[in-house]
GROMACS .gro file of C-alpha atoms in nm:
model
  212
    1UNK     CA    1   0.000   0.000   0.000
    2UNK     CA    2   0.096   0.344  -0.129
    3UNK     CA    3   0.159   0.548   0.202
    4UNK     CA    4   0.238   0.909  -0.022
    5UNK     CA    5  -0.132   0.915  -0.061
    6UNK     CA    6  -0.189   0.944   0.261
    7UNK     CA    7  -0.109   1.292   0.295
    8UNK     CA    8  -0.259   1.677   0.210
    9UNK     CA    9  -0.643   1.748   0.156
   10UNK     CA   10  -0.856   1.445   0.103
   11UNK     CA   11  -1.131   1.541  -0.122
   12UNK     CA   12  -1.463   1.340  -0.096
   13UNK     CA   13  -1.774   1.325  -0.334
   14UNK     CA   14  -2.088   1.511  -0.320
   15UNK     CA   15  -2.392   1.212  -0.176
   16UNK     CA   16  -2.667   1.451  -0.394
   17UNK     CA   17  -2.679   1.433  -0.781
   18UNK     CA   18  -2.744   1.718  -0.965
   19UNK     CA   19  -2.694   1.560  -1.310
   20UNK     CA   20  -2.469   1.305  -1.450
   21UNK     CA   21  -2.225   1.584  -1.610
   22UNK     CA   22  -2.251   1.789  -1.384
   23UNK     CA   23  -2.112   1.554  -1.082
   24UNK     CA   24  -1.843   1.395  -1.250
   25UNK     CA   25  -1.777   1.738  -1.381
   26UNK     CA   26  -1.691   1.823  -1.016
   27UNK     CA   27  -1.501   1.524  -0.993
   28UNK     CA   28  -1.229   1.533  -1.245
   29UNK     CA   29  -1.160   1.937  -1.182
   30UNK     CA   30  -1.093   1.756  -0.813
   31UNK     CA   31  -0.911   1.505  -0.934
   32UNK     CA   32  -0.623   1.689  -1.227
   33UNK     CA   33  -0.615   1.932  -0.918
   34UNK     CA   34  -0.269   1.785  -0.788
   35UNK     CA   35  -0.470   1.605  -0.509
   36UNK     CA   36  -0.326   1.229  -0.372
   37UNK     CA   37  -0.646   1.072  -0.246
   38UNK     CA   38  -1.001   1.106  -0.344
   39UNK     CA   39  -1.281   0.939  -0.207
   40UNK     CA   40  -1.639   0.819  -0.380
   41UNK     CA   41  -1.948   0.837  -0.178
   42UNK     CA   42  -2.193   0.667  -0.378
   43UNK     CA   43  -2.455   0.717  -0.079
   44UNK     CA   44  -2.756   0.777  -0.264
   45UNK     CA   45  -2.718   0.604  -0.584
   46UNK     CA   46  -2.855   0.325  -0.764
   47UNK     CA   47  -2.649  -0.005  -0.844
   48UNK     CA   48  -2.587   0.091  -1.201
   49UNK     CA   49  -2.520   0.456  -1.126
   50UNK     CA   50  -2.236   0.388  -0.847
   51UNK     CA   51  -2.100   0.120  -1.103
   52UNK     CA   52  -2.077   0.343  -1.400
   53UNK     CA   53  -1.944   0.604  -1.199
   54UNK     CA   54  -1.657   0.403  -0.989
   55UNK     CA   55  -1.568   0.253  -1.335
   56UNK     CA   56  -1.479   0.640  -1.504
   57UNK     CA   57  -1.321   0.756  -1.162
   58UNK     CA   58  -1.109   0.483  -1.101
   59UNK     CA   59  -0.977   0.520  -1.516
   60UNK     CA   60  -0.947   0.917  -1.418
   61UNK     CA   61  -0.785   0.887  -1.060
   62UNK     CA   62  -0.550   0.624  -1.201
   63UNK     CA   63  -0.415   0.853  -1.506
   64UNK     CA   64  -0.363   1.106  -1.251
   65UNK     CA   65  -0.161   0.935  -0.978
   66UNK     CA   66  -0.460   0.971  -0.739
   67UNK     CA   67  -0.560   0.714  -0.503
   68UNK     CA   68  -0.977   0.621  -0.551
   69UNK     CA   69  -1.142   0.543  -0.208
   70UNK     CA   70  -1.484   0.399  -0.221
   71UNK     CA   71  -1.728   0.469   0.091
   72UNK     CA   72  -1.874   0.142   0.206
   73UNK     CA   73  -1.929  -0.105  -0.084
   74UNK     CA   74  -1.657  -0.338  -0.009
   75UNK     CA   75  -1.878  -0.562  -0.286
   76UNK     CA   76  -1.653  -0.334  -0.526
   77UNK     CA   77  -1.333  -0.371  -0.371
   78UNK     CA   78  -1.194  -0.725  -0.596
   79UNK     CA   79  -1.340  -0.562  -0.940
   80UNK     CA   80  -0.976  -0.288  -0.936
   81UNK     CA   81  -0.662  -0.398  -0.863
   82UNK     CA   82  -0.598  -0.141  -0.624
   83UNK     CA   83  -0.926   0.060  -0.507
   84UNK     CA   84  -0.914   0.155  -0.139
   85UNK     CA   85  -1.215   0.084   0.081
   86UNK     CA   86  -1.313   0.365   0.371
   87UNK     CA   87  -1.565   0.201   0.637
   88UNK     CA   88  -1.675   0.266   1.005
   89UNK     CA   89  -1.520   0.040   1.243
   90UNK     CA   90  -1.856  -0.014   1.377
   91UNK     CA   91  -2.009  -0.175   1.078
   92UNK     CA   92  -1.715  -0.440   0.984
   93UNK     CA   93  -1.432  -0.694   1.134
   94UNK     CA   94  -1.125  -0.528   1.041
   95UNK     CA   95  -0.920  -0.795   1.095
   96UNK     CA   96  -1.167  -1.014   0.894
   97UNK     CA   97  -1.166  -0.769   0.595
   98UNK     CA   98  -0.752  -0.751   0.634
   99UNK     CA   99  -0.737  -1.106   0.613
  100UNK     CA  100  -0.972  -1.128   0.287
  101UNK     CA  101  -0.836  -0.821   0.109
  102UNK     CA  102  -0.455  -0.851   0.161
  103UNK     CA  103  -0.223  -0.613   0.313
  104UNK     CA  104  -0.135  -0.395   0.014
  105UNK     CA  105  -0.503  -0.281   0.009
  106UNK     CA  106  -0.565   0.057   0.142
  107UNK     CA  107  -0.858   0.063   0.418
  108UNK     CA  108  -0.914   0.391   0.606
  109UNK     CA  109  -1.148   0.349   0.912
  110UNK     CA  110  -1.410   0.572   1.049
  111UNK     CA  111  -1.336   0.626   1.439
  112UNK     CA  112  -1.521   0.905   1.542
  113UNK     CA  113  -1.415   1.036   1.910
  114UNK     CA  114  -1.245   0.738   2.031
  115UNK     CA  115  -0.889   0.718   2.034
  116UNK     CA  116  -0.915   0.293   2.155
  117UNK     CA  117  -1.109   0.228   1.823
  118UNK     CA  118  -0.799   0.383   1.624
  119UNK     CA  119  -0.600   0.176   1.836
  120UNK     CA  120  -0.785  -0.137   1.756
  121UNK     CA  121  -0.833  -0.021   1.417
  122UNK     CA  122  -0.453  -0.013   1.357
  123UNK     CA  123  -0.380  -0.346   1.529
  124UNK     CA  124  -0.567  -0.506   1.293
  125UNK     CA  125  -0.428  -0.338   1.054
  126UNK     CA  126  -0.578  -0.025   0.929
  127UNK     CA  127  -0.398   0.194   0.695
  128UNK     CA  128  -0.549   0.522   0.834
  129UNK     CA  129  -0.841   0.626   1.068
  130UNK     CA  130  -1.012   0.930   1.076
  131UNK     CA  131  -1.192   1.147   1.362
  132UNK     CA  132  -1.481   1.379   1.362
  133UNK     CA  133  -1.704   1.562   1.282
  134UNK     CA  134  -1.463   1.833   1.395
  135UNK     CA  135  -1.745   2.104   1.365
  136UNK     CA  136  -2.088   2.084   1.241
  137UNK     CA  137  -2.174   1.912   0.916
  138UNK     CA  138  -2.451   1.860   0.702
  139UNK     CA  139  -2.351   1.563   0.573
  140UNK     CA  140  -2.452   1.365   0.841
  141UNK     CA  141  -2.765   1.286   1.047
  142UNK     CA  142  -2.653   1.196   1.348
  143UNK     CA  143  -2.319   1.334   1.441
  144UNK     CA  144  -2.131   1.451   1.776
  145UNK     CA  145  -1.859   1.703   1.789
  146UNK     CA  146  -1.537   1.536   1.866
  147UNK     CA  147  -1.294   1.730   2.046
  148UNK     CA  148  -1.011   1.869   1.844
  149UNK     CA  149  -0.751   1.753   2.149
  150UNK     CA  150  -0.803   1.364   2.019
  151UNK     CA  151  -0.647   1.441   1.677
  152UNK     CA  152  -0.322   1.571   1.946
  153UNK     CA  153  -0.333   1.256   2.143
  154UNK     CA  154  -0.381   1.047   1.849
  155UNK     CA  155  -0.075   1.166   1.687
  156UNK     CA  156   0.121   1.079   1.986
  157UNK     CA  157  -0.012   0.715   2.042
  158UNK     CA  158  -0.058   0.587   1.677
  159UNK     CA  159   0.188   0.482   1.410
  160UNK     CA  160  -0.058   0.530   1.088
  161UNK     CA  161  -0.156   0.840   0.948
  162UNK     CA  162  -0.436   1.056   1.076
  163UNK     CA  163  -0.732   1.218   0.926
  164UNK     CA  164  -0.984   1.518   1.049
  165UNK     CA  165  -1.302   1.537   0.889
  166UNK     CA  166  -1.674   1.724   0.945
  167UNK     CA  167  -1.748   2.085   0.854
  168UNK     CA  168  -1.437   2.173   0.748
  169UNK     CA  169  -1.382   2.445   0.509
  170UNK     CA  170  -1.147   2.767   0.423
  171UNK     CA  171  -1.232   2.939   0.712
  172UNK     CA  172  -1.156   2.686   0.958
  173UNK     CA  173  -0.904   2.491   0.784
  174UNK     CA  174  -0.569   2.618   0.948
  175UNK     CA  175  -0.706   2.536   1.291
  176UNK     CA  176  -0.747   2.213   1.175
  177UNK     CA  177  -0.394   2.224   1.042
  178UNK     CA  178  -0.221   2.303   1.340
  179UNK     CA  179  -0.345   2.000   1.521
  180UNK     CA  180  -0.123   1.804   1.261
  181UNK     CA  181  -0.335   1.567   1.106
  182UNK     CA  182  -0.175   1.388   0.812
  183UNK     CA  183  -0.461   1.436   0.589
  184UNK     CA  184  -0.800   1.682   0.587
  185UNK     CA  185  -1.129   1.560   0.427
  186UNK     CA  186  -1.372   1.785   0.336
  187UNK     CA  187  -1.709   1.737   0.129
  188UNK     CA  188  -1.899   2.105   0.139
  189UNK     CA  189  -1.639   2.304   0.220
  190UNK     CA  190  -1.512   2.232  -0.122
  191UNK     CA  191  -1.806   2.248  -0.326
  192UNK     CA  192  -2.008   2.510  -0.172
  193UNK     CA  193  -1.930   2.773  -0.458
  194UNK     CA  194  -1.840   2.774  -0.826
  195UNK     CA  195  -1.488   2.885  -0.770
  196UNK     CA  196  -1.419   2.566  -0.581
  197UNK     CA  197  -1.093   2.471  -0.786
  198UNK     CA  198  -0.998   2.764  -0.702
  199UNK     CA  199  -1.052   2.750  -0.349
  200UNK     CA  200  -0.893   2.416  -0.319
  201UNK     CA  201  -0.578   2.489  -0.454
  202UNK     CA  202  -0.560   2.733  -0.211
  203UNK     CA  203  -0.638   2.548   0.096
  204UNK     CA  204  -0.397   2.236  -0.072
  205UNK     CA  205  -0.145   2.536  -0.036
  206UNK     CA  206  -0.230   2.647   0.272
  207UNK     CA  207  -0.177   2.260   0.418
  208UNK     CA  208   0.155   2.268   0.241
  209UNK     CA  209   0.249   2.596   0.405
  210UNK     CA  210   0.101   2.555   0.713
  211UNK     CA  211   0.143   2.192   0.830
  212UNK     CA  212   0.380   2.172   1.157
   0.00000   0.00000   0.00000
C-alpha cells in the first residue's frame, strides 16, 4: 500500500446528484487538481449509477496518480486492482476484511471520538483512521462534535496516518492544520461555490504551508 497518498487534503464526493455531467464534472476538476487521495461516496445512488461512476473515476484517478477510495461497498473492492475501501469500524471486522483483502489494500477506518477504536483499528491493521465531525456538518444525520484535542493525542499514540473530517472548510481549515493531522477531508467546504478549484488549490497550499 501506497503510504504518499496518505497525505494533504482528502477530497470526498458530493452524496446529492445534480446531473450526471454535472457531478463527475466536479469530480475530475478535483481530481487533475494535484490532489493524492479522493474518495467516492456513492450514498444515494442506484447499483448501475455507483458502477458506472466508480468505473470512469477509477480510469481518471489512475491517469492522474490519485488514489480512488470507495465509501462502504466493499462488494466493489476485488473488481480494481488497487481501489481503497473507507468504512466505520462499527459496521465491519477489520481484521476479517484484512485477512480477505490482503495487506497492500488501502482501508481507512471511520473512528469518530475514540482514540481505543484507532488503536484497535490499527492493530488489525488499518492503513489510516479518521476522527470527527470536527465542527458541524450537514452531511450527516446523526453526528457529535469530537474534540479537536483527540487528533493531538492520536498523533502521539498511533503509528498510521491521521485524518480530520466534518465541517471543514477555508475558514476553519488552518485550525485544523495546526493540530497536525496527516490528511483533511472535506465534502462542502469544497463544493459550496463555483470557484471551488480555485478554493482548493488554495487550501492544498495552505496545508503545504502551514502543516507543523
Amino acid at each position: 500500500m501506497e503510504k504518499s497518498h496518505l497525505k494533504g487534503i482528502y477530497p470526498v464526493s458530493l452524496g446529492w446528484l445534480d446531473s450526471d455531467s454535472g457531478y463527475l464534472d466536479r469530480c475530475l476538476q478535483v481530481i487533475h487538481s494535484g490532489i493524492n487521495i479522493f474518495q467516492f461516496r456513492p450514498k444515494c445512488f442506484s447499483f448501475r449509477r455507483r458502477n458506472r461512476y466508480l468505473k470512469f473515476l477509477y480510469l481518471e484517478c489512475n491517469k492522474n496518480n490519485v488514489k480512488l477510495v470507495i465509501n462502504d461497498h466493499e462488494s466493489e473492492i476485488n473488481k480494481y486492482d488497487d481501489l481503497g475501501l473507507h468504512v466505520s469500524f462499527k459496521d465491519i471486522d477489520l481484521k476479517n476484511l484484512r485477512e480477505k483483502f490482503g495487506e497492500e489494500r488501502l482501508i481507512g477506518i471511520s473512528c469518530y471520538q475514540s482514540i481505543e477504536i484507532a488503536k484497535q483499528a490499527e492493530l488489525f491493521g488499518a492503513s489510516y483512521v479518521s476522527f470527527g465531525s470536527m465542527y458541524k456538518t450537514e452531511n450527516k444525520k446523526d453526528f457529535t462534535i469530537c474534540d479537536h484535542k483527540v487528533i493531538i493525542k492520536a498523533k502521539s499514540i498511533l503509528n498510521i496516518p491521521i485524518c480530520a473530517i466534518g465541517g471543514i472548510n477555508l475558514n476553519n481549515l488552518s485550525e485544523q492544520i495546526k493540530l497536525g493531522p496527516d490528511m483533511i477531508a472535506l465534502i462542502d467546504g469544497i463544493y459550496d461555490d463555483d470557484e471551488f478549484p480555485n478554493k482548493l488549490k488554495l487550501m492544498m497550499n495552505k496545508f503545504e504551508n502551514e502543516k507543523i
